[in-house]
JSON list of C-alpha atoms in Angstrom, two decimals:
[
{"chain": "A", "resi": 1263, "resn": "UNK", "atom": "CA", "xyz": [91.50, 61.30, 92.01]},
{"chain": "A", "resi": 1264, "resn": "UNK", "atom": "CA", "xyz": [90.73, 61.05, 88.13]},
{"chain": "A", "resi": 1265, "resn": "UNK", "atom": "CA", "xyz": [88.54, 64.60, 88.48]},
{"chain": "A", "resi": 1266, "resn": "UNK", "atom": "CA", "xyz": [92.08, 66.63, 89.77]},
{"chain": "A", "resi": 1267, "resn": "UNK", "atom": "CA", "xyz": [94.20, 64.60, 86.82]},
{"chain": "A", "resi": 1268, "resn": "UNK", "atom": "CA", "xyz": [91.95, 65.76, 84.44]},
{"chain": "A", "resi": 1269, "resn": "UNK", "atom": "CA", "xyz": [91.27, 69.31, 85.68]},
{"chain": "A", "resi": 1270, "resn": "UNK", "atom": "CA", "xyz": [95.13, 69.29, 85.48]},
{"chain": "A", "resi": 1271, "resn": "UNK", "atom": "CA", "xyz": [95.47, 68.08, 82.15]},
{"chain": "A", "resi": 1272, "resn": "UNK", "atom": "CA", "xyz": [92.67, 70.56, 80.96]},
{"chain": "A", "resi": 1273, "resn": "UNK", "atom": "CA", "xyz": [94.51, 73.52, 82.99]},
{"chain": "A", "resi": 1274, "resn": "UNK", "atom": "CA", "xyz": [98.05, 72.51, 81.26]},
{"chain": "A", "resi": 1275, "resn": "UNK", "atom": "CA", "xyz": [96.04, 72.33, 77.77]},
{"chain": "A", "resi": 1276, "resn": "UNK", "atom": "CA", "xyz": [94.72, 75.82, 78.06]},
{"chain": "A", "resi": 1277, "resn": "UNK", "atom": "CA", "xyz": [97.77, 77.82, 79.72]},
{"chain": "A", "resi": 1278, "resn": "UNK", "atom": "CA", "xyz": [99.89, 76.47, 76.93]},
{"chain": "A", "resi": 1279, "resn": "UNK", "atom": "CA", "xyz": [97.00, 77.17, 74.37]},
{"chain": "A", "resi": 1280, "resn": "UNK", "atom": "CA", "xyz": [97.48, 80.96, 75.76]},
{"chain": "A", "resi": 1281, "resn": "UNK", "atom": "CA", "xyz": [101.36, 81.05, 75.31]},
{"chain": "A", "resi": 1282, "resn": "UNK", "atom": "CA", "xyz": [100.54, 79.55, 71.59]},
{"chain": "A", "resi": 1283, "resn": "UNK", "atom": "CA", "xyz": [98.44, 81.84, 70.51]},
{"chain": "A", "resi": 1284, "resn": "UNK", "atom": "CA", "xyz": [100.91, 84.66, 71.78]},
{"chain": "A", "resi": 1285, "resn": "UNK", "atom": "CA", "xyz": [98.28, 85.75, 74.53]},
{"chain": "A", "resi": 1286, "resn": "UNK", "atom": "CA", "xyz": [101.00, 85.20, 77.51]},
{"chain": "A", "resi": 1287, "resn": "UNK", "atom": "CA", "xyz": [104.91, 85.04, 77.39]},
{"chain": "A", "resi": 1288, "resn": "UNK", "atom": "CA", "xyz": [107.63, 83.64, 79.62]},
{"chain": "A", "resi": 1289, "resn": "UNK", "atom": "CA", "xyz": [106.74, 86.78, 81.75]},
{"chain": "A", "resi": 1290, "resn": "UNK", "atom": "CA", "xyz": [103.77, 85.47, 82.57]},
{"chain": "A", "resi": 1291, "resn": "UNK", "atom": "CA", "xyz": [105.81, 81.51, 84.13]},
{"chain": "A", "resi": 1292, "resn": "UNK", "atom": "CA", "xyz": [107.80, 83.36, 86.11]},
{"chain": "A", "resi": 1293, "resn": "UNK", "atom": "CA", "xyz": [104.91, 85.34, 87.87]},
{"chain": "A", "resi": 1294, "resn": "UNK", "atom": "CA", "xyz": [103.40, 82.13, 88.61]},
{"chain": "A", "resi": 1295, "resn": "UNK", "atom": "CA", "xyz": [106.87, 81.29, 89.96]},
{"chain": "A", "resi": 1296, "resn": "UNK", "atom": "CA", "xyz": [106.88, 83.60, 92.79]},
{"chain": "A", "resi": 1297, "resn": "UNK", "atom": "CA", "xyz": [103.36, 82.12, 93.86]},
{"chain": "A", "resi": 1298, "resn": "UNK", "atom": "CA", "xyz": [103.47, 80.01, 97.12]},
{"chain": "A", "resi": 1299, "resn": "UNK", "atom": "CA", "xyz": [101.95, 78.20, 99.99]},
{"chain": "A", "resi": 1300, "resn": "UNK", "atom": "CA", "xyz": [102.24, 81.76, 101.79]},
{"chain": "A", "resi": 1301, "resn": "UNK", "atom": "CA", "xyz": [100.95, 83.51, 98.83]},
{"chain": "A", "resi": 1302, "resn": "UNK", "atom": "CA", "xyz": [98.25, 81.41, 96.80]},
{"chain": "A", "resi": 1303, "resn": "UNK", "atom": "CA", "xyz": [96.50, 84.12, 95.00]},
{"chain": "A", "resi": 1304, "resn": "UNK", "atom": "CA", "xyz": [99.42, 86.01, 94.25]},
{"chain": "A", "resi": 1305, "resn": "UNK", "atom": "CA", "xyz": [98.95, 86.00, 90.12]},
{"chain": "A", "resi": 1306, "resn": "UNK", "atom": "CA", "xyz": [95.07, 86.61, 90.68]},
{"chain": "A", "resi": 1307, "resn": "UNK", "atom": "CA", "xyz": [95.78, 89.46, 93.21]},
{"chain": "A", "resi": 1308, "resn": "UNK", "atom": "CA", "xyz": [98.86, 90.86, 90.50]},
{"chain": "A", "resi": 1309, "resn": "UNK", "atom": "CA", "xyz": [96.51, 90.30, 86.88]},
{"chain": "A", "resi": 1310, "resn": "UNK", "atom": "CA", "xyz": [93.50, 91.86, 89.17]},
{"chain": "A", "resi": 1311, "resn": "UNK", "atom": "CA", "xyz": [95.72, 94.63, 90.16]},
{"chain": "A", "resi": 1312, "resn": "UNK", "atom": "CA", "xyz": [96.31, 95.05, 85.80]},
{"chain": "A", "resi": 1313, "resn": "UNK", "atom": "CA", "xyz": [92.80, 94.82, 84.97]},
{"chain": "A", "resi": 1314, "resn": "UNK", "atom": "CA", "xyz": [92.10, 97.90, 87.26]},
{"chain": "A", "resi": 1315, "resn": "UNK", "atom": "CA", "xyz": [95.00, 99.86, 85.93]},
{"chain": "A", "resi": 1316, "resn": "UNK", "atom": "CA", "xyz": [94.69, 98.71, 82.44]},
{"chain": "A", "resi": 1317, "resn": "UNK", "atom": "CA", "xyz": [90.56, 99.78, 82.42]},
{"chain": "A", "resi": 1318, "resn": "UNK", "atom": "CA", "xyz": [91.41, 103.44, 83.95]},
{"chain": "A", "resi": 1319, "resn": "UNK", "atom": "CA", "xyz": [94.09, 103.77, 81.60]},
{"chain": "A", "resi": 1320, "resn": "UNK", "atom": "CA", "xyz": [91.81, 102.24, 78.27]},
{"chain": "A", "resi": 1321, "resn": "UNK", "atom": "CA", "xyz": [89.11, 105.19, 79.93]},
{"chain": "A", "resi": 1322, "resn": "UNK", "atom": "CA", "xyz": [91.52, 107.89, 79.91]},
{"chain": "A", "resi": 1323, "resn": "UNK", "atom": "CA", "xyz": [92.93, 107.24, 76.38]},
{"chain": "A", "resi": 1324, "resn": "UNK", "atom": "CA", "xyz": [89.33, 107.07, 75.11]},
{"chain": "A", "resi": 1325, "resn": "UNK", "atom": "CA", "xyz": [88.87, 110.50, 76.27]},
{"chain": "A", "resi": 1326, "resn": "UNK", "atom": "CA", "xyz": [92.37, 111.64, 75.69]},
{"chain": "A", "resi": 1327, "resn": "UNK", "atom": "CA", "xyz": [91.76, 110.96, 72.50]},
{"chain": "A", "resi": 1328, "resn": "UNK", "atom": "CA", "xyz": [88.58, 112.38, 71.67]},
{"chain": "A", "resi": 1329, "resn": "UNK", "atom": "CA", "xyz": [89.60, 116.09, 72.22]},
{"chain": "A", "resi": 1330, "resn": "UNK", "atom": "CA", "xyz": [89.42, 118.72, 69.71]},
{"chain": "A", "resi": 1331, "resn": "UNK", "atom": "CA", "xyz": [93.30, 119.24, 70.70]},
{"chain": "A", "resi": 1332, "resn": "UNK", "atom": "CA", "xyz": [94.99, 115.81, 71.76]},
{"chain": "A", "resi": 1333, "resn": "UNK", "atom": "CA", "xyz": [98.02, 115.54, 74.00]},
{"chain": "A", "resi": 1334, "resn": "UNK", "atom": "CA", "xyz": [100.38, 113.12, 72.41]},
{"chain": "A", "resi": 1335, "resn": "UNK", "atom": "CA", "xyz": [102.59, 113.41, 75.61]},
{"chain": "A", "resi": 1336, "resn": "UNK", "atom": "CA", "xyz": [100.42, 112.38, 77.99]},
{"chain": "A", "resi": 1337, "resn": "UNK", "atom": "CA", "xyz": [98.68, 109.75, 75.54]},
{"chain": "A", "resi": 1338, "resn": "UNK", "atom": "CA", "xyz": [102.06, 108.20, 74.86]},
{"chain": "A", "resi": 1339, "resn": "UNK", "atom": "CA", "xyz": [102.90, 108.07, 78.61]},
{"chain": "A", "resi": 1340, "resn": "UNK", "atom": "CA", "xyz": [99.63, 106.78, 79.04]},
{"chain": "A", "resi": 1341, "resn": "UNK", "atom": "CA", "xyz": [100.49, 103.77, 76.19]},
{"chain": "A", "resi": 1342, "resn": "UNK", "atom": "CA", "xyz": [104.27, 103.52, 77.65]},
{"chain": "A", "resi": 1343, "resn": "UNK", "atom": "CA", "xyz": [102.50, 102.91, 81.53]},
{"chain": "A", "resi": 1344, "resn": "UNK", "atom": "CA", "xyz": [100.18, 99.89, 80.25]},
{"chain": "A", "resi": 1345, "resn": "UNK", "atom": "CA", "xyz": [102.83, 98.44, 77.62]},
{"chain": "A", "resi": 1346, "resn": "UNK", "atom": "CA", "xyz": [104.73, 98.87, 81.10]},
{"chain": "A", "resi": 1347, "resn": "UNK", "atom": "CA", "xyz": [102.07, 96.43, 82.77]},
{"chain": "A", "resi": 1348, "resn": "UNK", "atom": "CA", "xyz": [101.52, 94.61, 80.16]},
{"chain": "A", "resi": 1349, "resn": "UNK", "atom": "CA", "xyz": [105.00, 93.65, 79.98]},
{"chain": "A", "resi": 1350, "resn": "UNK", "atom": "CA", "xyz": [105.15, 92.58, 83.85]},
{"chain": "A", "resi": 1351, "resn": "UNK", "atom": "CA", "xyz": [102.30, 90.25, 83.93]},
{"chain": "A", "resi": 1352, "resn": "UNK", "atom": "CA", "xyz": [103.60, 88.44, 80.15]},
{"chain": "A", "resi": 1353, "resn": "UNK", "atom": "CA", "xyz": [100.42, 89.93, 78.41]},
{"chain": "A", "resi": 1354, "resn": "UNK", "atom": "CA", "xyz": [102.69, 90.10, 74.69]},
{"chain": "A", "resi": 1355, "resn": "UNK", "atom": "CA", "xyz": [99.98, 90.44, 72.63]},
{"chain": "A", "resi": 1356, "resn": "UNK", "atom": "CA", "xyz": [98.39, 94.15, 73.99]},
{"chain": "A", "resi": 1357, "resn": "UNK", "atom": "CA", "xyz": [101.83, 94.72, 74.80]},
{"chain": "A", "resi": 1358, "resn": "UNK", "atom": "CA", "xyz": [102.76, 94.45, 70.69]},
{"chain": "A", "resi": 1359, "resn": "UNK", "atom": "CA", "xyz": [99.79, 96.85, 69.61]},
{"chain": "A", "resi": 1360, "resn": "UNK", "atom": "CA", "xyz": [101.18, 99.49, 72.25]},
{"chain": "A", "resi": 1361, "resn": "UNK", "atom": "CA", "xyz": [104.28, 99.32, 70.64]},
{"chain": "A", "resi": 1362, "resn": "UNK", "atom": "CA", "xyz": [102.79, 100.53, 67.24]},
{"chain": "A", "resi": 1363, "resn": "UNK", "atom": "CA", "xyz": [100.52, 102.69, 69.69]},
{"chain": "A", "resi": 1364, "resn": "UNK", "atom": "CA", "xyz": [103.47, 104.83, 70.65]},
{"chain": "A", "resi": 1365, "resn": "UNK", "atom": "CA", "xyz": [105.07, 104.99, 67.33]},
{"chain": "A", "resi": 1366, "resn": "UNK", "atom": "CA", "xyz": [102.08, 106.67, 65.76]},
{"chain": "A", "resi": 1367, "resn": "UNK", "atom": "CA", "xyz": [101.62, 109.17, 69.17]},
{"chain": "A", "resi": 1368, "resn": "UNK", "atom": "CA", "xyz": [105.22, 109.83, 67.99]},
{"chain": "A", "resi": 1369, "resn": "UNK", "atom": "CA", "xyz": [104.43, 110.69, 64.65]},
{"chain": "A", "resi": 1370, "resn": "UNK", "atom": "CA", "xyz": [101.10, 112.64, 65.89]},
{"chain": "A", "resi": 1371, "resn": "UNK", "atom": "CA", "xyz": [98.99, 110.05, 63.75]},
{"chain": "A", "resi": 1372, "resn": "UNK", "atom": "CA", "xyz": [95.39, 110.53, 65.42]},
{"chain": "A", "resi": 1373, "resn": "UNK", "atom": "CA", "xyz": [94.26, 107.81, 63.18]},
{"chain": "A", "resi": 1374, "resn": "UNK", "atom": "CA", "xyz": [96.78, 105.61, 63.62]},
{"chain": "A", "resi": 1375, "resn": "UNK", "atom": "CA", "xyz": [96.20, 105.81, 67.41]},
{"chain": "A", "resi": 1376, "resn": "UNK", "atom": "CA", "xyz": [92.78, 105.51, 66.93]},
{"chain": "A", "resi": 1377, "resn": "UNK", "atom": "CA", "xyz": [93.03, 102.50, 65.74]},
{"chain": "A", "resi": 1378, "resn": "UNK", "atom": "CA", "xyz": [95.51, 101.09, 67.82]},
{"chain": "A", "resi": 1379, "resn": "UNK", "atom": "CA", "xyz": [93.29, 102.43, 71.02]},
{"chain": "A", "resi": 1380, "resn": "UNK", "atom": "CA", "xyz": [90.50, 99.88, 69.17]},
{"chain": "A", "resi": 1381, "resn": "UNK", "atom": "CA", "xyz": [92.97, 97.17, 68.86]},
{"chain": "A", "resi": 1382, "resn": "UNK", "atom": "CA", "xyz": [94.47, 97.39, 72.22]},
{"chain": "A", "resi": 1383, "resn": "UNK", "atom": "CA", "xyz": [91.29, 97.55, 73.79]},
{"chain": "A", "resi": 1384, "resn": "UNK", "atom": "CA", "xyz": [89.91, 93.84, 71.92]},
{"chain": "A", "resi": 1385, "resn": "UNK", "atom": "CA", "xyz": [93.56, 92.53, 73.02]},
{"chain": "A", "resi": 1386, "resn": "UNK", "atom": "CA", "xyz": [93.14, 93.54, 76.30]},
{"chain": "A", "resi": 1387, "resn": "UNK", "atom": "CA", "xyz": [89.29, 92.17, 76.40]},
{"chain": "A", "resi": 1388, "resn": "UNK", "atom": "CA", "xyz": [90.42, 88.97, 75.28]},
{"chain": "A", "resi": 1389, "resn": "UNK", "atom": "CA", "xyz": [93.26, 88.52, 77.48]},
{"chain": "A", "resi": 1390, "resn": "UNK", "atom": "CA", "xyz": [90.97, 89.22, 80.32]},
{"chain": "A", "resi": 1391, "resn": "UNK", "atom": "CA", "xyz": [88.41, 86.17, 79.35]},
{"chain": "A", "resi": 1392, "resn": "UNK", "atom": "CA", "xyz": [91.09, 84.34, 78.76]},
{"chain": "A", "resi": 1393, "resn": "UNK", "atom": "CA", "xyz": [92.55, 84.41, 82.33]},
{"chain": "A", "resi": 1394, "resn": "UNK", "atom": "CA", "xyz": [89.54, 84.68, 83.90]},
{"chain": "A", "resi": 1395, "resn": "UNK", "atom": "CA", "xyz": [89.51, 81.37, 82.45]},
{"chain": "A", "resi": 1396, "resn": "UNK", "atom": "CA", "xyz": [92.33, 80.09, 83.17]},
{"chain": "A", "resi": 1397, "resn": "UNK", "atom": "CA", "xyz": [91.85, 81.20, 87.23]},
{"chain": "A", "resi": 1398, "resn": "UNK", "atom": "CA", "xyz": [88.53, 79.78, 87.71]},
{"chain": "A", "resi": 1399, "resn": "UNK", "atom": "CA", "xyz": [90.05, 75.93, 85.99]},
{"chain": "A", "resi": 1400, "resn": "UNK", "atom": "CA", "xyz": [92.64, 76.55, 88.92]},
{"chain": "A", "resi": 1401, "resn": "UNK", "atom": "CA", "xyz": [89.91, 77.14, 91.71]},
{"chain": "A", "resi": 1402, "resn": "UNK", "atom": "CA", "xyz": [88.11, 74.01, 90.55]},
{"chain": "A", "resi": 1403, "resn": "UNK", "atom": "CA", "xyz": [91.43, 71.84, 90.42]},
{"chain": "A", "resi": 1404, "resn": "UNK", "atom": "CA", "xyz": [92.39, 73.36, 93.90]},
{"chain": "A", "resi": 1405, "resn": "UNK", "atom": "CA", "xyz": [88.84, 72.71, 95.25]},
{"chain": "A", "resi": 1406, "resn": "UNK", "atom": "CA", "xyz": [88.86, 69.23, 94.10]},
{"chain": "A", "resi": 1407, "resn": "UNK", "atom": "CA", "xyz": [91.95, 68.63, 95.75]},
{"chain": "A", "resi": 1408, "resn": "UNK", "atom": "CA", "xyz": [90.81, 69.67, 98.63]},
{"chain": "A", "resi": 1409, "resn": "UNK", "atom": "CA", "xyz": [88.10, 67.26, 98.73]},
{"chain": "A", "resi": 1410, "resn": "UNK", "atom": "CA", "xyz": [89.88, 64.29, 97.93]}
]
């Protein structure tokens, strides 16, 4: 029984660690919230769901970007669809850079957006270690209950 106390100690430790360090917000509590008995991978299956979006939408910036001619439109809508995401699974800290994101595709700063693209992209990279993380503490607590 000590193993699941302290897998559950370590998994408290490190999901508070992530609100902390402004990786997650309250967002992110009440998406674990709607998990239940009839849905136990329901956060995996949504955060999953963001890493796909989030990657296709990080790849079609890049290139978006990169064009002799860029389309702030469709870059901003871009930026406004994954602070969008962001926002629903708690993810505050890539949500904050998209924020400065959009103001400079409002003010048709390339390098400004440039920039941002960089820093949303090692936001987004750490927040995905990080809950990767985080899920595979849960498996092993849930695992070890199992077997005891």
């Amino acid at each position: 029984m000590e193993g699941v106390f302290q897998l559950q100690k370590q998994l408290v430790d490190y999901t508070a660690s992530l609100f902390k360090e402004g990786f997650l917000d309250d967002q992110f509590n009440q998406l674990q919230q709607l998990q239940d008995e009839s849905n136990p991978n329901f956060v995996v299956e949504v955060v999953s769901l963001f890493f796909q979006d989030s990657e296709r939408l990080l790849n079609e910036l890049t290139r978006a970007l990169e064009q002799r001619s860029v389309d702030f439109k469709r870059v901003d809508a871009q930026i406004h669809q994954l602070k969008g995401s962001s926002s629903s699974i708690g993810a505050q800290r890539v949500q904050r850079v998209c924020i400065a994101f959009r103001n400079f595709c409002d003010e048709q700063k390339i390098e400004g957006c440039i920039t941002c693209l960089e820093q949303v992209k090692q936001e987004y990279s750490l927040l995905k270690n990080k809950l990767e993380t985080l899920f595979k503490v849960q498996m092993k607590r849930g695992e070890k209950r199992r077997r005891e």
